Short mmCIF file of C-alpha atoms in Angstrom, two decimals:
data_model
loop_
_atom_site.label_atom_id
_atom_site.label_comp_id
_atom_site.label_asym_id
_atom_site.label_seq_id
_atom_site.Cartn_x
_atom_site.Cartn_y
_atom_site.Cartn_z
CA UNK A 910 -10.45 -15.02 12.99
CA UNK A 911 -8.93 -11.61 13.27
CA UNK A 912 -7.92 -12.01 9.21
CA UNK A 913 -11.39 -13.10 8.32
CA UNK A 914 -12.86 -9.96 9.71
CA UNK A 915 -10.83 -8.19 8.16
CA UNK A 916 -11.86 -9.71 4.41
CA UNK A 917 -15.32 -9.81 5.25
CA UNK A 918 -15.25 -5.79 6.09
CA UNK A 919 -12.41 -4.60 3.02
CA UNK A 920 -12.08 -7.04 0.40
CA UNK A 921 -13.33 -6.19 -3.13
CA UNK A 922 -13.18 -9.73 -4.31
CA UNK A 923 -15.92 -10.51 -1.78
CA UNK A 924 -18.93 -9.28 -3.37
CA UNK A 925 -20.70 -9.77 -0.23
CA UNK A 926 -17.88 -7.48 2.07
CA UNK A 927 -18.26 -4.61 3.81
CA UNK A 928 -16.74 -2.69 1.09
CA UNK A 929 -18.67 -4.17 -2.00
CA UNK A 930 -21.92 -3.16 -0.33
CA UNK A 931 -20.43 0.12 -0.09
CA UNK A 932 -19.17 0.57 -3.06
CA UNK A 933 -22.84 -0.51 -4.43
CA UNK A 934 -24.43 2.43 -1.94
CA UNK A 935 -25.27 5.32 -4.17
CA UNK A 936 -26.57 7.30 -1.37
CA UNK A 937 -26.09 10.81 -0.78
CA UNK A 938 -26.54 10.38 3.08
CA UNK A 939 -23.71 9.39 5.17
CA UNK A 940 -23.04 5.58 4.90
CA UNK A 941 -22.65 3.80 8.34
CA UNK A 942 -19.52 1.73 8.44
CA UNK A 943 -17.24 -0.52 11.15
CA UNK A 944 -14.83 0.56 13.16
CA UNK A 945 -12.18 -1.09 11.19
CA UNK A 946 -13.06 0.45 7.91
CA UNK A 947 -13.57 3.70 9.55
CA UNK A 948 -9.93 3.57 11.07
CA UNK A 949 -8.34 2.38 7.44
CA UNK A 950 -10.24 5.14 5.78
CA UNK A 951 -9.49 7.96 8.18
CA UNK A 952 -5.53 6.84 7.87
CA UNK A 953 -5.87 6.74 4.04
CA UNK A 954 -6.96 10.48 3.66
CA UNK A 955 -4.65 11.61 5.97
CA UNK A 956 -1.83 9.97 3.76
CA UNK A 957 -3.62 11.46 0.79
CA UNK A 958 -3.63 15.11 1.97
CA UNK A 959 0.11 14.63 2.81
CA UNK A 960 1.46 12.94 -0.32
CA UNK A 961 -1.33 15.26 -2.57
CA UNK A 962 -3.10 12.78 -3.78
CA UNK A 963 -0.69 10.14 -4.68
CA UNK A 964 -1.98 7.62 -2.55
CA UNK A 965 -5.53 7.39 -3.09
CA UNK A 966 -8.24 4.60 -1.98
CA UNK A 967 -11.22 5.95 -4.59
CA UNK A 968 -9.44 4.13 -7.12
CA UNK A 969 -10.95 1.04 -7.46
CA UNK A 970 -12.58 2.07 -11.33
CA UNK A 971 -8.97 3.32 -12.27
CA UNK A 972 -7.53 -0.50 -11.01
CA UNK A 973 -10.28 -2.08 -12.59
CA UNK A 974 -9.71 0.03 -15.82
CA UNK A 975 -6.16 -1.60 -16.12
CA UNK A 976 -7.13 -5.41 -15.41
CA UNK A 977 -6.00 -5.16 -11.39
CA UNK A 978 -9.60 -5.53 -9.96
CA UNK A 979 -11.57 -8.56 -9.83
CA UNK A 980 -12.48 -8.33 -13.37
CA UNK A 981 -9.94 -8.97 -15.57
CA UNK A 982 -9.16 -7.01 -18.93
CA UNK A 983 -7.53 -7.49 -22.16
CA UNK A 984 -7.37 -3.94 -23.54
CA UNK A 985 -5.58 -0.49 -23.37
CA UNK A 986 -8.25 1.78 -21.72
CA UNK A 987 -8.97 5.15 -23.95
CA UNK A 988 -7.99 8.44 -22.51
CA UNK A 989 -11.94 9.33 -22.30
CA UNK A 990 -12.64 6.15 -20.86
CA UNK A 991 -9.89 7.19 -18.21
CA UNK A 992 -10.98 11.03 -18.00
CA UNK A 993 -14.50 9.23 -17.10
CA UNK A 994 -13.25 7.10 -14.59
CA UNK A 995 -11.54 10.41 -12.69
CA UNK A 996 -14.64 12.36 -12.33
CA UNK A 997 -16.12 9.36 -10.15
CA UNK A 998 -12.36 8.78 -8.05
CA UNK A 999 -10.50 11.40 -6.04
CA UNK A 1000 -9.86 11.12 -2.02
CA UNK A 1001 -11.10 14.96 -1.75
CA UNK A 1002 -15.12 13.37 -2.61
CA UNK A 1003 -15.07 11.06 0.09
CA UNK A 1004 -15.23 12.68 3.57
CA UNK A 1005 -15.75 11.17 6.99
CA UNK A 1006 -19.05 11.78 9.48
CA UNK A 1007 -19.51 10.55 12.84
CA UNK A 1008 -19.49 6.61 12.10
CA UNK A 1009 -19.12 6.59 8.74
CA UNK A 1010 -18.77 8.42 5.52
CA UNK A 1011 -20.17 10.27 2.54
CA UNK A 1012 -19.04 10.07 -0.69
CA UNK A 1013 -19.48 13.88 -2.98
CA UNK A 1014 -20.27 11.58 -6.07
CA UNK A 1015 -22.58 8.59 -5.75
CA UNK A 1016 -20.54 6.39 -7.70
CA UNK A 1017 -17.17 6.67 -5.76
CA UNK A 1018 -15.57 3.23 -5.23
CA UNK A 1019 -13.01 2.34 -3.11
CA UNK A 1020 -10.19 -0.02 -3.10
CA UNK A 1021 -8.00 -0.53 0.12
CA UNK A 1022 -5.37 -3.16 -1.20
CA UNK A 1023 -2.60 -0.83 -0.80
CA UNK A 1024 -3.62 -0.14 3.35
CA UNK A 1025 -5.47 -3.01 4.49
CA UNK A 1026 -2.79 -5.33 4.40
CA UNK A 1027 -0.74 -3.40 6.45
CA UNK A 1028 -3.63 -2.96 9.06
CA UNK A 1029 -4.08 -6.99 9.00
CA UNK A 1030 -0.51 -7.09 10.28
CA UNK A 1031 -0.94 -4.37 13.01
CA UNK A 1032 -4.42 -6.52 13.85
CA UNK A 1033 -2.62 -10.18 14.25
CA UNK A 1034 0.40 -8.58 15.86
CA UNK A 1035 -1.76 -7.18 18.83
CA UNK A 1036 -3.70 -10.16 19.35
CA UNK A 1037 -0.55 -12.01 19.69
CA UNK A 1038 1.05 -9.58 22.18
CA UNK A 1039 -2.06 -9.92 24.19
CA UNK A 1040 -2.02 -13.90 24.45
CA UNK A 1041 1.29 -13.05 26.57
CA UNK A 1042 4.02 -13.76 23.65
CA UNK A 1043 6.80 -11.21 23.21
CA UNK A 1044 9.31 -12.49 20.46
CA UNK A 1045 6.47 -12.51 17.95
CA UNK A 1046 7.47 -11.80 13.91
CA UNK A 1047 4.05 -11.41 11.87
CA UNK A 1048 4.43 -11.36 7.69
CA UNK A 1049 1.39 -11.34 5.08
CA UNK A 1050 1.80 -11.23 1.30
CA UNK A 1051 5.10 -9.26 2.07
CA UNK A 1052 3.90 -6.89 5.35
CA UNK A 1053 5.76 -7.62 8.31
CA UNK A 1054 5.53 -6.66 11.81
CA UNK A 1055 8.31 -7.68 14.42
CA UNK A 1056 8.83 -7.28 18.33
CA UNK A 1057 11.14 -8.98 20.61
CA UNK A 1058 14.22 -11.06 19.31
CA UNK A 1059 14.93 -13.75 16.58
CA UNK A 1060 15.38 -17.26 17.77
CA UNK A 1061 19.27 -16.21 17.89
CA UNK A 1062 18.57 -13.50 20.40
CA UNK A 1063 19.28 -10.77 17.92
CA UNK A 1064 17.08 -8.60 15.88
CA UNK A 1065 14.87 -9.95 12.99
CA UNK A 1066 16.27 -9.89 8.98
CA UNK A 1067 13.99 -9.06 6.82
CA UNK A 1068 15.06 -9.72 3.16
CA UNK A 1069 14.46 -7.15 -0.09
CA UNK A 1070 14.13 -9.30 -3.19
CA UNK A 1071 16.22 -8.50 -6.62
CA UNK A 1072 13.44 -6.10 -8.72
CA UNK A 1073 14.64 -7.78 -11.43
CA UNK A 1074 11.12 -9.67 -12.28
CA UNK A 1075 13.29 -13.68 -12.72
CA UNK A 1076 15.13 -13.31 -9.78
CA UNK A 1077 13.38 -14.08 -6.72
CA UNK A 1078 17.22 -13.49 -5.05
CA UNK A 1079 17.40 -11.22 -1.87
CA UNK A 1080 19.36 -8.32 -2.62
CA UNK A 1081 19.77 -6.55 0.91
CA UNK A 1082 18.82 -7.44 4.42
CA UNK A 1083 16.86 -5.10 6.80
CA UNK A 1084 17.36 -5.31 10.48
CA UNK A 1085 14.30 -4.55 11.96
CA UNK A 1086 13.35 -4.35 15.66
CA UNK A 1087 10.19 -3.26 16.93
CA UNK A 1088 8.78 -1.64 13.92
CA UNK A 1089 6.72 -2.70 11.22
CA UNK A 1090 8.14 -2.54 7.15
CA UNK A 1091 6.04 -2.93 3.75
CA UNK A 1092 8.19 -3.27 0.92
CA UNK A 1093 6.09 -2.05 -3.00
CA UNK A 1094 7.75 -2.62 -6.07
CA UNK A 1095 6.08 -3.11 -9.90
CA UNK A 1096 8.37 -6.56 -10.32
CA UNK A 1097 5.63 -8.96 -9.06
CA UNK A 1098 2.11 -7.77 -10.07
CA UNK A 1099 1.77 -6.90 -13.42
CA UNK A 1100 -0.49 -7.23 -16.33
CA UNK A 1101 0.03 -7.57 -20.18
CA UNK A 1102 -2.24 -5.54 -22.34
CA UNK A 1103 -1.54 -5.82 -26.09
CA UNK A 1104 2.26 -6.88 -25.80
CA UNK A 1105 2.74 -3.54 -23.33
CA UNK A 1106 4.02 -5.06 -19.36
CA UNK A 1107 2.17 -2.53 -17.13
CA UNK A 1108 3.40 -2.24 -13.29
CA UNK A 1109 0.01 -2.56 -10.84
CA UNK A 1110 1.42 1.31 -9.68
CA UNK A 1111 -1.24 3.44 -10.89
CA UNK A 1112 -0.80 6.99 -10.51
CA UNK A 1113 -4.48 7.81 -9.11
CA UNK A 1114 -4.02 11.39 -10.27
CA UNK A 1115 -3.58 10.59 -13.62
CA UNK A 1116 -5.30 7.68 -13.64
CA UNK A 1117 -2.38 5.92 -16.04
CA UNK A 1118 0.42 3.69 -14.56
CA UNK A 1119 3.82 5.56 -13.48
CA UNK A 1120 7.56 4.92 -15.09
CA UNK A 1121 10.21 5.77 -12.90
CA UNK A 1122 13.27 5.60 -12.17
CA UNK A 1123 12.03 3.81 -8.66
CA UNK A 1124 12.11 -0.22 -8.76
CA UNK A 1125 10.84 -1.46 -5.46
CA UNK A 1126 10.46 1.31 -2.38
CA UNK A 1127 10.73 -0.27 1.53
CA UNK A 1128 9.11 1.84 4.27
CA UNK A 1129 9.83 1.71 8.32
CA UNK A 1130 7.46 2.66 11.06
CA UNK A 1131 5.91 2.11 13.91
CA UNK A 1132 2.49 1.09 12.23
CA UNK A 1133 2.44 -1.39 9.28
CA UNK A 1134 -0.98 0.38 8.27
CA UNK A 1135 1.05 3.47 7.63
CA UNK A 1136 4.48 1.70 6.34
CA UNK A 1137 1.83 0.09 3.24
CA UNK A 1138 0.32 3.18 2.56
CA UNK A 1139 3.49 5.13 2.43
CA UNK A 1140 5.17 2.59 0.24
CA UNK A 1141 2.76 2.68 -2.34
CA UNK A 1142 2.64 6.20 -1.97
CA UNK A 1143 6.57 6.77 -2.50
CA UNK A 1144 6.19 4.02 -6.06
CA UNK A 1145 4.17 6.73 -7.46
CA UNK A 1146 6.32 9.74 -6.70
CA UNK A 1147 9.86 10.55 -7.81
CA UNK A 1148 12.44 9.41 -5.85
CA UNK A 1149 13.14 13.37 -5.58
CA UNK A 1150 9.67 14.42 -4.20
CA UNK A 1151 9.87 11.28 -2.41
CA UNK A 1152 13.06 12.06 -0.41
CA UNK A 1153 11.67 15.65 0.17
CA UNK A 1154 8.40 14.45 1.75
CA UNK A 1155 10.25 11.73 4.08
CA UNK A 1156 12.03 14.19 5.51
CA UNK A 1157 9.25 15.82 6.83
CA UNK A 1158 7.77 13.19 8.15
CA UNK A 1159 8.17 11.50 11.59
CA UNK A 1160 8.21 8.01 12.19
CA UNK A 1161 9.27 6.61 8.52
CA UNK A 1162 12.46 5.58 7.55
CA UNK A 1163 12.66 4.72 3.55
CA UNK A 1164 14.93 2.46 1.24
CA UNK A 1165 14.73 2.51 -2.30
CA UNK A 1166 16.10 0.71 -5.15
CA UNK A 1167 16.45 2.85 -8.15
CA UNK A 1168 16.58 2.33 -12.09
CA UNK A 1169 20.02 3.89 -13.08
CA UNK A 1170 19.72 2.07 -16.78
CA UNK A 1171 21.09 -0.81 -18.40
CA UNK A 1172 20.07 -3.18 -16.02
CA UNK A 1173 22.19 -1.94 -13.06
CA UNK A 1174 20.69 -0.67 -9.93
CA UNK A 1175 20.79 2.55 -7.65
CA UNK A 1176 20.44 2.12 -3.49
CA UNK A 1177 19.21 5.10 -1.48
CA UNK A 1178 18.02 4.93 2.48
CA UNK A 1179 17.24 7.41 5.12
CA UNK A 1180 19.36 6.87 8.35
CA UNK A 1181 17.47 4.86 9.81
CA UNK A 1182 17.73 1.70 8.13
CA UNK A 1183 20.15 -0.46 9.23
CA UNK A 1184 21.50 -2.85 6.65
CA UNK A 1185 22.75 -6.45 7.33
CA UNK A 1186 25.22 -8.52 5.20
CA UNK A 1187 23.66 -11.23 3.17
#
């Protein structure tokens, strides 16, 4: 039940959601919306003002644009085509009022794939910690939230997978205990447009999809909502500017796997990730 709500308020592939209808609203007046989508919203510009703009949730034209929305596509977008798509998206036109929101240019759309996951998890975890259980371990599409023990009586693993887009191998394990992890990476979700492979990491400043040197990036806290956001955030940055705005932050811990070039691999963590052998 708690997972249905959640579509029925923030999926885009619901035409009848929460979100579609908003999306549709062209209103200039602030838009009454739930208490869930008010909370995922308020989150997601408080990561955007943090990371400047790198995580983003008025991007839904941009991931449309490249063939990740409900529509699929065949074709390169144009750079005007882009440009256009730009002057309807940025997290700085969309502002919160009491119970809802406005949005600075009518035909802002948002997309909350790369948060509302992460909430889900936070959602079913509490409901399951109030139904009396305490060893309770709560994944979806990837998004995990643990408390308690393992069957074992020791904390939970939580496998990374090999980036490397055949290999479904795990490549490190995570102990994790009493936190919540989201793991992004451009290995999974991907499109083909004209012969080019394009990672679903979109840079929503530029509107174009990022190439990095970072492969997959797995983030630690105590809030899933935030660990989804951040991860996605941290694909589109550097692992540089990455490292420098994690250590700034409280309540994140970060592991990433980096390109270092002919197919070999690069492993960086903050200190609080514990590793486990395999």
């Amino acid at each position: 039940l708690v997972l249905l709500e959640i579509n029925k308020k923030m999926s885009t592939w619901d035409e009848e959601s929460e979100i579609s209808k908003l999306n549709r609203n062209k209103s200039d007046s602030p838009i009454k919306v739930s208490a869930d989508l008010y909370s995922v919203v308020k989150e997601s510009l408080k990561i955007s003002k943090k990371t400047q703009g790198a995580f983003d949730v008025t991007i839904f034209d941009l991931m449309s644009l490249w063939g990740f929305g409900p529509k699929a596509k065949n074709d390169y977008p144009s750079d005007s085509v882009i440009l256009n798509a730009l002057k309807s998206s940025g997290w700085e036109k969309l502002t919160l009022e009491d119970e809802g929101l406005s949005k600075k240019n009518p035909n802002l759309k948002l997309d909350l794939n790369a948060i509302a996951k992460g909430y889900a998890v936070d959602k079913v975890h509490q409901k399951i910690l109030e139904m009396g259980f305490k060893d309770v371990f709560i994944e979806i599409g990837g998004e995990v939230k643990c408390s308690g023990k393992n069957k074992f009586g020791n904390k939970w693993r939580v496998g990374i997978e090999d980036p490397n887009a055949s290999s479904k191998n795990i490549i490190k394990i995570i102990n994790l205990e009493n936190r919540a992890m989201a793991t992004s990476g451009n290995y999974r979700n991907f499109i083909d447009l004209n012969g080019s492979i394009l990672g679903h990491t979109i840079d929503p400043r530029i509107g174009k999809p990022i190439k990095s040197e970072v492969l997959s990036v797995t983030v630690i806290s105590s809030s899933c909502m935030r660990a989804d956001a951040w991860a996605t955030a941290l694909m589109v940055m550097s692992f540089k500017k990455g490292k420098e705005m994690i250590e700034i932050e409280d309540d994140l811990d970060v592991f990433w796997i980096l390109d270092t070039g002919n197919n070999n691999y690069g492993f960086e963590k903050t200190n609080g990730i514990e590793l486990d052998k395999i």
